[in-house]
Amino acid sequence: MRLPTATSTERSRPWRGIALAGLLLALLLATMMLFAAAAGASTSEAAWTTYHGDATRTGNDPQAISPQTPSLAWQSPNLGAPIWSQPLVVGSRVYVATVGDDVYALEAATGQIAWHASAGTPVPSSKLPCGDITPTVGIVGTPVIDPATGVLYAVADTWNGNQAQHVLEGFRLSTGEKVLSTVVDPPGADPMAILQRTALNLSGSNVVFGYGGNDGDCSVYKGAVVSVPESGAAPSYWQVPIAAPSTGGGAVWSTGGPVVDAVGNVFASTGNPNPPSGQEATTYDYSDSVVELNPALGLTGFFKPPTWQHDSNADLDLSSAAPELLPGGLVFQAGKTGVGYLIDESTLSSGAAEVFSGKVCAGAGSFGGDSYVAGVIYMPCTNGTQALAYNAAARTFTPLWQGPKDAFGPPIVSAGLVWDVASGGFSGGGTKLYGLEPASGKVRYTETLPSPAADHFASPSAGGGRVLVSTGSTVSAFQVGTVIASTAPGTGPGGTALPIGTTVHPPSTFGVLVKTKLRADRKGRVRVVLRCPPSTASCHGSVGLAALLTTHIGRGSHRRRATVRVALAHAAFGVRRDQFAVTLHLGKKARALLRRHHGKLHVSVTIALTNVSTQRVAASLSG
């Protein structure tokens, strides 16, 4: 699996309008502005607990913020070794891990170190048979935080003087205390031949991640997905069953890593097999594919590209990018070929064919992870970030725009803009952060990073009105907006109560959710009544429904509440006028979630009006 450069292959180089804002009561608008000016800080709990923000990798900043001209808020102290992962955010702290096997908690307001913990001795780069991470290989994949337990998990590549070993380490968010240490090398694997490059994820109470090979594919390995119980029980493994004449390959290596749906099923992309020189792979073996695994890592489905044999033997594998789960039960996947696929989850069990495919990235490759917000897929391309309009009803996508050619990294969305790092291409060392207009891809802001990014698939993260970038051996925070909404459903500025069931009159550019009391019938149908904004004669767009589930993180005096979003349903609508209704259909998983919560959920309704506005409204759902 070689990158399209003279010197590369990559498993170690991996890489989902206006600010989203809740509708505000007209009589509270002046109060809101005074509160925001006086507070000057977040009134809600920042939470970016995994790569691209959530288990499905939407890449969307979950807070409602008012945009502002970006400014460098802080740069952390030197943390001793390069950072090849995204910073994570919970509340008032930022968490980051280095290839020196160190984990740090930083104060989100200042960037100063709150605590530091060691995950072991990293592997000297010179001891590995090949690779491009220097000077040591330690924690490479983005960690994951479990808000329910208040623990951060990271996979550390460790060195005991003559041999490497991969260990899943757990650290308490409040203090850095180590609470878990489990060896996670797959059975039969040579720890020197594999690289844990993917971001970690959560499937229930299990930590999930993938393995590939080092840059150069110099040794024999098999791509793998691992699931490790947070309890410390024995890990489970799924390894690509590589078929002869190949002896290895099938890497699970994109920076986005496995994605997880609402019930814990795992979706991962795999790389090409590695046949001996002069021979070709001819037998299908789940390499160069998308695979679906159940929570126990049993293989339950797969997608084989129609060009599998050619792509596998030309090193044009899918696993340069991670899958993206979309509303409507579809999976989007692109890789090195310049083709994007929409795959129906319901047909994976029989070996899915694409529902739709089309040229993306102008035929160039995609590396890292996508984002998805309000009907638009934002994907990384080697020739500049691309936006695709996703039509859930027609089950198609249409290219919208491509950004600057050097906007190479995986994008995210925050403060009403698409943020991307010009990461320096396959050589790394990028020095620019772009803020792009979501409707056109035009550059609104170009910020100079205070230090170059080490990771050539660098992707920002967000929280508390800031965009965060790993800049070499430091973290840099750019203030891009002011948080003006509470995470608690049904509240306004500063926690002011907005009674559920009342009609809300927003600014004239926003659509209106006429009633915030929603009900699902026995077939899972939810009727949502909307009204076009007074400023437009007609409107069209989409509406989405997500559950707001409350959990607690930390212990004792550090224990605090956090809100997790779970997508329930989504529908697009054509040109409408005045007041109209849209019917959303809850799937089996969404209906089961509603039943588990005794037929009552706090929900968020996202109203996305094409070329007008996007916002979220708190509501309740019963059924």
XYZ file of C-alpha atoms in Angstrom:
623
model
C 0.000 0.000 0.000
C 2.144 2.815 -1.300
C 1.222 6.465 -1.512
C 1.475 8.082 -4.936
C 4.970 9.423 -4.365
C 8.406 8.114 -5.237
C 9.332 7.298 -1.666
C 6.140 6.297 0.061
C 3.672 3.839 1.313
C 1.462 4.616 4.096
C 0.058 3.211 7.068
C 1.933 5.531 9.363
C 0.844 8.591 7.360
C -2.825 8.312 7.633
C -4.737 10.726 8.194
C -15.884 13.337 8.793
C -23.136 28.727 6.527
C -23.699 30.539 9.566
C -22.795 29.102 12.948
C -25.156 26.449 14.236
C -27.335 28.283 16.724
C -30.442 27.478 18.705
C -33.535 29.579 18.027
C -33.786 32.472 20.451
C -36.868 34.115 21.873
C -37.093 37.612 20.458
C -37.614 39.118 23.861
C -34.396 37.474 25.114
C -32.191 38.605 22.236
C -30.886 41.712 23.964
C -30.287 39.733 27.167
C -28.333 37.144 25.208
C -26.007 39.745 23.725
C -25.352 41.307 27.109
C -24.699 37.886 28.628
C -22.284 36.875 25.865
C -20.379 40.119 26.173
C -20.182 39.876 29.935
C -19.297 36.225 30.101
C -16.875 36.135 27.183
C -16.645 32.362 27.627
C -18.542 29.147 27.133
C -21.848 28.662 28.896
C -21.895 25.007 27.901
C -19.682 21.992 28.402
C -17.167 21.566 25.592
C -16.885 17.960 24.432
C -14.720 16.571 21.599
C -14.021 13.132 22.987
C -12.840 11.221 19.911
C -11.544 11.798 16.388
C -13.897 14.181 14.540
C -15.993 14.603 17.642
C -18.181 11.491 17.855
C -18.349 7.764 17.146
C -19.682 8.258 13.599
C -16.997 10.908 12.842
C -19.324 13.772 11.838
C -16.546 16.310 12.421
C -19.109 18.837 13.621
C -18.512 21.130 16.585
C -21.481 20.216 18.845
C -21.787 23.630 20.447
C -23.815 26.567 19.142
C -21.392 29.462 18.741
C -21.343 32.975 17.332
C -18.453 33.349 14.825
C -15.701 35.919 15.125
C -12.461 36.798 13.374
C -9.948 34.095 14.396
C -7.071 34.903 16.692
C -4.335 32.774 18.260
C -5.555 32.235 21.830
C -2.502 30.276 23.012
C 0.235 27.833 22.158
C 1.061 25.184 24.744
C 4.541 24.617 26.146
C 6.747 22.170 24.243
C 5.480 18.694 25.175
C 8.731 16.907 24.404
C 7.812 14.928 21.271
C 5.754 15.375 18.069
C 1.976 14.929 18.094
C 0.431 12.810 15.315
C -3.140 12.917 16.614
C -6.055 15.261 17.279
C -6.339 17.064 20.626
C -9.459 16.099 22.606
C -11.614 18.397 24.741
C -13.798 17.847 27.796
C -15.004 20.827 29.777
C -12.178 23.129 30.806
C -9.329 20.884 29.645
C -7.644 19.776 26.439
C -6.043 16.303 26.279
C -3.268 15.253 23.921
C -0.767 12.399 23.462
C 2.684 12.347 21.846
C 4.880 9.847 20.001
C 7.064 10.030 23.109
C 4.374 7.979 24.941
C 3.329 10.959 27.046
C -0.235 12.095 27.791
C -0.985 15.682 28.823
C -3.970 17.574 30.184
C -3.881 21.266 29.285
C -5.979 24.108 30.628
C -8.369 24.991 27.778
C -8.263 28.702 28.627
C -4.472 29.075 28.652
C -2.783 25.951 27.268
C -0.786 25.460 30.458
C -0.109 21.902 31.633
C -2.567 20.630 34.281
C -1.027 17.155 34.545
C 1.319 14.815 32.679
C 1.464 11.018 32.645
C 3.795 8.540 30.984
C 2.503 5.527 29.054
C 5.914 3.869 28.953
C 9.144 4.046 26.968
C 8.531 4.660 23.252
C 10.151 2.588 20.504
C 13.246 4.236 18.971
C 12.476 4.779 15.284
C 15.862 3.342 14.345
C 14.874 -0.030 15.824
C 11.973 -0.528 13.420
C 12.541 -2.136 9.997
C 10.945 0.866 8.254
C 8.673 3.826 8.989
C 8.533 7.610 8.886
C 7.602 8.644 12.440
C 10.545 10.136 14.322
C 12.395 10.235 16.635
C 10.326 7.606 18.453
C 7.093 5.706 17.870
C 4.816 5.917 20.884
C 1.155 6.999 20.892
C 0.294 7.690 17.253
C -3.477 7.177 16.922
C -5.876 9.743 18.395
C -6.986 8.613 21.899
C -10.621 8.337 22.958
C -12.348 9.599 26.110
C -15.250 7.765 27.734
C -17.340 10.534 29.359
C -19.274 7.977 31.393
C -16.163 6.782 33.256
C -14.008 9.903 33.018
C -11.111 7.934 31.500
C -8.901 8.619 28.464
C -7.633 5.587 26.526
C -4.569 5.489 24.266
C -2.545 2.721 22.607
C 1.167 3.099 23.377
C 3.893 1.400 21.360
C 6.413 0.591 24.100
C 10.022 -0.626 24.182
C 11.641 -2.898 26.768
C 15.183 -2.709 25.412
C 14.955 -5.280 22.632
C 11.295 -5.721 21.699
C 8.224 -3.605 21.040
C 4.799 -4.154 22.602
C 1.472 -2.356 22.128
C -0.410 -1.570 25.324
C -3.826 0.047 25.819
C -3.429 2.522 28.697
C -6.263 4.242 30.566
C -5.796 7.551 32.435
C -8.243 9.296 34.735
C -9.233 12.674 33.289
C -9.110 14.518 36.589
C -5.636 13.485 37.759
C -3.841 11.435 35.083
C -3.862 8.362 37.338
C -3.342 5.167 35.313
C -6.363 2.887 35.719
C -5.845 0.343 32.907
C -2.899 -1.330 31.168
C -3.636 -4.185 28.721
C -1.361 -5.701 26.075
C -3.179 -5.545 22.739
C -0.878 -7.103 20.121
C -2.950 -9.396 17.852
C -2.260 -13.153 18.034
C 0.680 -14.120 15.852
C 1.581 -10.522 15.025
C 5.126 -9.174 15.095
C 4.828 -5.968 17.166
C 7.730 -4.472 15.173
C 5.808 -4.950 11.902
C 2.506 -3.297 12.900
C 1.554 0.306 13.561
C -1.423 1.485 15.583
C -2.186 4.540 13.436
C -5.993 4.739 13.551
C -7.988 6.830 15.977
C -9.581 4.941 18.871
C -13.361 4.690 19.227
C -15.919 3.311 21.689
C -18.384 0.484 21.082
C -20.409 0.287 24.268
C -17.860 -0.243 27.040
C -15.170 -1.450 24.640
C -12.314 0.508 23.075
C -12.031 -0.175 19.324
C -9.124 0.544 16.928
C -7.193 -0.819 13.958
C -3.689 -1.952 12.984
C -1.727 -1.581 9.755
C 1.940 -1.678 8.829
C 4.789 0.817 8.999
C 5.478 3.224 6.158
C 7.228 1.108 3.531
C 5.333 -2.139 4.179
C 8.672 -3.739 4.909
C 7.434 -6.663 7.009
C 4.680 -9.249 6.960
C 1.544 -8.318 8.917
C -2.234 -8.654 8.675
C -4.602 -5.756 9.106
C -6.716 -6.064 12.232
C -9.527 -4.533 14.262
C -9.288 -4.816 18.050
C -11.944 -4.427 20.745
C -10.768 -4.124 24.356
C -13.173 -4.148 27.326
C -12.706 -1.154 29.625
C -12.925 -3.651 32.474
C -9.496 -5.003 31.538
C -10.861 -8.346 30.264
C -9.189 -10.084 27.324
C -9.331 -8.233 23.970
C -11.157 -9.547 20.901
C -9.595 -9.455 17.434
C -10.670 -9.614 13.813
C -7.835 -10.045 11.311
C -8.076 -9.836 7.534
C -7.876 -13.476 6.297
C -5.269 -12.776 3.630
C -5.447 -15.298 0.744
C -2.502 -16.842 -1.148
C -0.304 -15.930 -2.863
C -0.294 -12.896 -0.534
C 1.062 -13.464 2.963
C 0.092 -10.128 4.460
C -1.541 -6.746 3.974
C -5.151 -5.624 4.428
C -4.091 -2.746 6.675
C -6.648 -0.862 8.785
C -4.705 2.387 8.885
C -6.641 5.573 8.039
C -6.375 8.224 10.747
C -10.173 8.254 11.177
C -10.153 4.542 11.989
C -13.224 2.377 12.666
C -16.595 4.104 13.012
C -19.331 2.837 15.340
C -23.104 3.091 14.974
C -25.693 3.666 17.713
C -25.868 -0.018 18.724
C -22.127 -0.716 18.676
C -21.580 -2.200 15.204
C -18.126 -1.403 13.828
C -17.345 -0.317 10.254
C -13.756 -0.300 9.011
C -11.967 0.091 5.688
C -9.155 -2.301 4.800
C -6.107 -1.997 2.561
C -4.689 -3.995 -0.312
C -3.070 -7.435 0.041
C 0.677 -7.724 -0.559
C 1.453 -10.553 -3.015
C 5.072 -11.557 -3.741
C 6.883 -9.603 -6.431
C 5.789 -10.707 -9.886
C 2.503 -12.233 -8.673
C -1.029 -10.856 -8.317
C -3.816 -11.178 -5.778
C -6.788 -12.938 -7.397
C -8.811 -14.421 -4.496
C -11.132 -12.069 -2.588
C -10.273 -12.027 1.134
C -11.953 -8.869 2.567
C -8.873 -6.785 1.842
C -9.395 -3.447 0.011
C -12.973 -3.362 1.292
C -15.386 -1.967 3.855
C -16.244 -4.532 6.535
C -19.032 -4.503 9.112
C -18.349 -6.204 12.445
C -20.774 -6.772 15.300
C -19.817 -5.573 18.815
C -18.084 -8.931 19.420
C -16.071 -8.361 16.186
C -17.851 -11.089 14.252
C -17.883 -10.314 10.523
C -21.478 -9.495 9.560
C -21.065 -7.778 6.201
C -18.708 -6.395 3.589
C -18.451 -4.198 0.506
C -16.171 -5.343 -2.321
C -15.430 -2.585 -4.862
C -16.227 -3.619 -8.449
C -12.588 -2.901 -9.329
C -11.217 -4.927 -6.396
C -8.619 -6.982 -8.283
C -7.192 -4.022 -10.198
C -7.155 -1.733 -7.164
C -5.636 -4.385 -4.903
C -2.728 -5.002 -7.260
C -2.201 -1.310 -8.043
C -2.027 -0.219 -4.379
C -5.258 1.797 -4.793
C -6.863 0.663 -1.565
C -9.867 2.056 0.272
C -8.283 2.247 3.705
C -6.494 5.524 3.081
C -9.789 7.032 4.328
C -12.294 5.977 6.974
C -15.985 5.171 6.345
C -18.592 7.850 7.077
C -22.054 6.833 8.364
C -24.808 8.931 6.801
C -28.519 9.475 7.488
C -30.712 7.114 5.515
C -28.726 3.989 6.394
C -25.907 4.586 3.908
C -22.121 4.495 4.268
C -19.859 6.810 2.262
C -16.401 5.523 1.384
C -13.623 6.902 -0.785
C -9.931 6.031 -0.933
C -7.005 6.350 -3.304
C -8.937 5.714 -6.529
C -10.766 9.053 -6.801
C -14.130 7.253 -6.664
C -16.660 7.736 -3.865
C -19.174 5.011 -3.016
C -22.530 5.073 -1.252
C -23.183 1.665 0.314
C -26.472 0.449 1.803
C -25.894 -0.870 5.332
C -28.837 -3.256 4.998
C -27.182 -5.132 2.099
C -23.723 -5.537 3.623
C -24.584 -8.984 4.967
C -24.828 -10.318 1.415
C -21.790 -8.454 0.098
C -23.055 -5.004 -0.795
C -22.812 -3.411 -4.204
C -22.739 0.344 -4.311
C -26.039 2.209 -4.312
C -24.272 5.048 -6.090
C -20.724 5.895 -7.080
C -19.105 8.914 -8.645
C -15.857 10.725 -9.222
C -14.553 12.663 -6.233
C -11.453 14.744 -5.528
C -11.289 15.384 -9.319
C -9.886 11.859 -9.560
C -7.224 12.305 -6.853
C -6.958 10.341 -3.609
C -8.610 10.838 -0.221
C -6.624 10.329 2.992
C -7.898 10.586 6.573
C -11.523 11.044 7.595
C -14.608 12.887 6.333
C -17.059 15.170 8.093
C -20.816 15.363 7.581
C -23.001 18.347 8.474
C -26.515 19.293 7.333
C -26.602 17.338 4.099
C -23.003 17.973 3.036
C -20.016 15.591 3.117
C -16.668 17.384 3.552
C -13.827 15.096 2.506
C -10.031 15.385 2.427
C -8.421 15.239 -1.013
C -4.782 15.420 -2.035
C -5.748 18.307 -4.339
C -7.859 20.222 -1.806
C -10.844 19.568 0.475
C -14.042 18.729 -1.419
C -17.698 19.247 -0.472
C -20.364 16.832 -1.737
C -24.110 17.517 -1.523
C -25.732 14.342 -0.176
C -29.311 13.635 -1.262
C -30.635 11.086 1.227
C -33.930 10.667 -0.631
C -32.346 10.039 -4.044
C -29.361 8.234 -2.459
C -26.831 10.176 -4.492
C -24.180 12.840 -4.029
C -23.119 15.759 -6.203
C -19.773 17.599 -6.052
C -20.218 21.168 -4.785
C -16.722 22.651 -4.643
C -13.052 22.070 -3.958
C -11.023 24.295 -1.684
C -7.404 25.450 -1.987
C -5.097 22.818 -3.490
C -2.901 22.689 -0.395
C -5.881 22.132 1.969
C -4.737 18.524 2.299
C -5.882 17.498 5.784
C -9.226 16.054 6.964
C -11.683 18.948 7.517
C -14.056 19.736 10.383
C -16.886 22.273 10.802
C -17.030 24.870 13.577
C -18.310 28.436 13.945
C -20.062 28.232 10.600
C -16.871 27.501 8.649
C -15.003 24.470 7.328
C -11.558 24.289 8.965
C -8.674 22.497 7.310
C -4.920 22.301 7.766
C -2.646 22.816 4.777
C -0.601 19.998 6.231
C 2.333 20.025 3.825
C 1.229 17.040 1.710
C 2.885 13.673 2.201
C 5.987 15.349 3.644
C 4.171 17.097 6.502
C 5.358 20.380 7.970
C 2.243 22.388 7.099
C 1.996 25.948 8.425
C -1.515 27.146 7.475
C -5.029 26.756 8.880
C -7.865 27.597 6.497
C -11.383 28.724 7.354
C -13.523 28.011 4.271
C -17.037 29.148 3.367
C -19.252 26.034 3.555
C -21.379 27.127 0.566
C -18.541 27.854 -1.856
C -15.206 26.645 -0.451
C -13.802 30.145 -0.740
C -11.153 31.095 1.798
C -12.475 33.467 4.439
C -9.496 33.171 6.795
C -5.915 31.953 6.487
C -4.156 31.620 9.835
C -0.425 30.956 10.178
C 0.367 28.135 12.582
C 2.950 29.161 15.212
C 4.818 25.873 14.600
C 4.590 23.416 11.662
C 2.299 20.386 11.958
C 4.188 17.087 12.241
C 1.364 14.861 10.965
C 0.889 15.117 7.208
C -2.758 14.130 7.675
C -3.282 16.705 10.454
C -6.911 17.488 11.317
C -8.169 20.165 13.725
C -10.550 19.608 16.614
C -12.874 22.094 18.326
C -14.496 23.040 21.616
C -15.377 26.077 23.674
C -15.310 28.372 20.654
C -11.746 27.344 19.774
C -10.221 25.355 16.926
C -7.257 23.271 18.116
C -4.333 22.067 16.005
C -1.413 19.803 16.870
C 1.568 21.936 15.861
C 4.718 19.843 16.086
C 5.391 19.196 19.770
C 2.806 21.759 20.882
C -0.927 22.372 20.685
C -2.211 25.696 19.315
C -5.693 27.102 19.961
C -7.438 29.652 17.744
C -10.455 31.504 19.098
C -13.051 31.390 16.304
C -16.318 32.068 18.133
C -18.178 32.750 21.361
C -20.406 30.058 22.835
C -23.902 31.415 23.384
C -26.015 28.297 23.981
C -26.324 25.869 26.864
C -25.894 22.126 26.366
C -28.944 21.510 28.510
C -31.919 20.971 26.177
C -34.659 23.589 26.372
C -32.471 26.393 27.728
C -31.430 29.749 26.400
C -28.527 32.071 27.144
C -27.082 31.568 30.593
C -29.418 28.644 31.245
C -32.613 30.674 30.854
C -35.524 28.242 30.545
C -37.283 27.903 27.176
C -40.423 25.878 27.949
C -40.842 22.868 25.684
C -44.028 23.121 23.638
C -43.931 26.889 23.082
C -43.636 28.393 19.627
C -40.305 30.140 19.152
C -39.932 33.226 16.956
C -36.367 33.387 15.629
C -34.493 35.965 13.575
C -35.977 36.233 10.074
C -33.194 34.252 8.341
C -33.994 31.023 10.213
C -36.682 28.448 9.583
C -39.119 27.730 12.402
C -39.928 24.503 14.218
C -43.592 25.266 14.883
C -44.112 22.725 17.702
C -41.377 21.303 19.895
C -43.489 18.454 21.257
C -42.913 15.583 18.810
C -44.451 12.136 18.802
C -43.525 8.865 17.079
C -46.310 6.513 16.018
C -46.087 2.717 16.206
C -44.246 2.550 12.878
C -41.681 5.110 13.996
C -43.037 8.011 11.946
C -42.458 11.486 13.374
C -44.320 14.473 11.881
C -42.252 17.649 12.090
C -44.001 20.928 11.278
C -41.748 23.673 9.907
C -42.242 27.186 8.581
C -40.041 28.955 6.042
C -38.342 32.117 7.346
C -40.330 35.331 6.718
C -37.438 36.657 4.631
C -37.911 34.003 1.906
C -40.820 33.226 -0.413
C -39.901 29.536 -0.358
C -37.303 27.224 1.170
C -35.822 23.769 0.702
C -33.289 21.695 2.577
C -33.306 18.960 5.187
C -34.317 18.214 8.753
C -32.587 15.880 11.178
C -33.476 14.478 14.577
C -30.948 13.502 17.263
C -31.361 12.313 20.844
C -29.649 14.268 23.608
C -28.499 11.745 26.207
C -27.138 12.950 29.523
C -24.241 11.207 31.224
C -21.727 12.066 33.943
C -17.951 12.189 33.818
C -15.362 12.283 36.578
C -15.672 11.455 40.243
C -16.303 13.251 43.490
C -15.904 17.022 43.263
C -14.809 16.655 39.617
C -18.001 14.876 38.595
C -20.017 16.855 36.050
C -22.729 16.358 33.489
C -22.157 16.031 29.735
C -24.537 15.617 26.807
C -24.068 13.075 23.992
C -25.891 13.341 20.627
C -27.212 10.188 18.890
C -28.602 10.548 15.352
C -32.171 9.202 14.982
C -33.554 10.221 11.584
C -33.020 12.552 8.647
C -35.070 13.674 5.636
C -34.620 16.097 2.759
C -37.464 18.223 1.398
C -37.956 20.091 -1.877
C -39.211 23.610 -2.403
C -41.876 24.473 0.186
C -43.754 27.637 1.092
C -45.070 29.037 4.354
C -45.870 26.264 6.869
C -45.406 22.599 5.937
C -44.832 19.152 7.455
C -42.015 16.647 6.927
C -42.297 13.028 8.063
C -39.188 11.439 9.552
C -38.880 7.680 9.857
C -37.169 6.204 12.901
C -35.263 3.006 12.143
C -35.297 -0.072 14.345
C -32.293 1.119 16.341
C -33.823 4.551 16.963
C -37.165 3.008 18.045
C -35.315 0.667 20.401
C -33.512 3.648 21.936
C -36.820 5.437 22.477
C -38.272 2.353 24.195
C -35.209 2.022 26.437
C -35.846 5.572 27.648
C -39.469 4.787 28.498
C -40.863 6.489 25.424
C -39.457 9.918 26.233
C -36.344 11.624 24.865
C -34.906 15.104 24.851
C -34.016 15.710 21.236
C -32.379 18.270 18.966
C -33.950 19.156 15.610
C -31.494 20.399 12.972
C -33.111 22.527 10.271
C -30.816 23.084 7.279
C -32.182 25.464 4.657
C -30.104 25.377 1.485
C -28.227 28.663 0.898
C -30.041 30.266 3.853
C -29.220 28.943 7.331
C -28.712 26.000 9.645
C -29.698 25.784 13.293
C -30.669 23.376 16.052
C -33.804 23.547 18.177
C -34.443 21.743 21.478
C -37.589 19.594 21.572
C -39.067 16.484 23.182
C -39.968 13.165 21.549
C -42.448 10.677 22.952
C -43.745 7.405 21.606
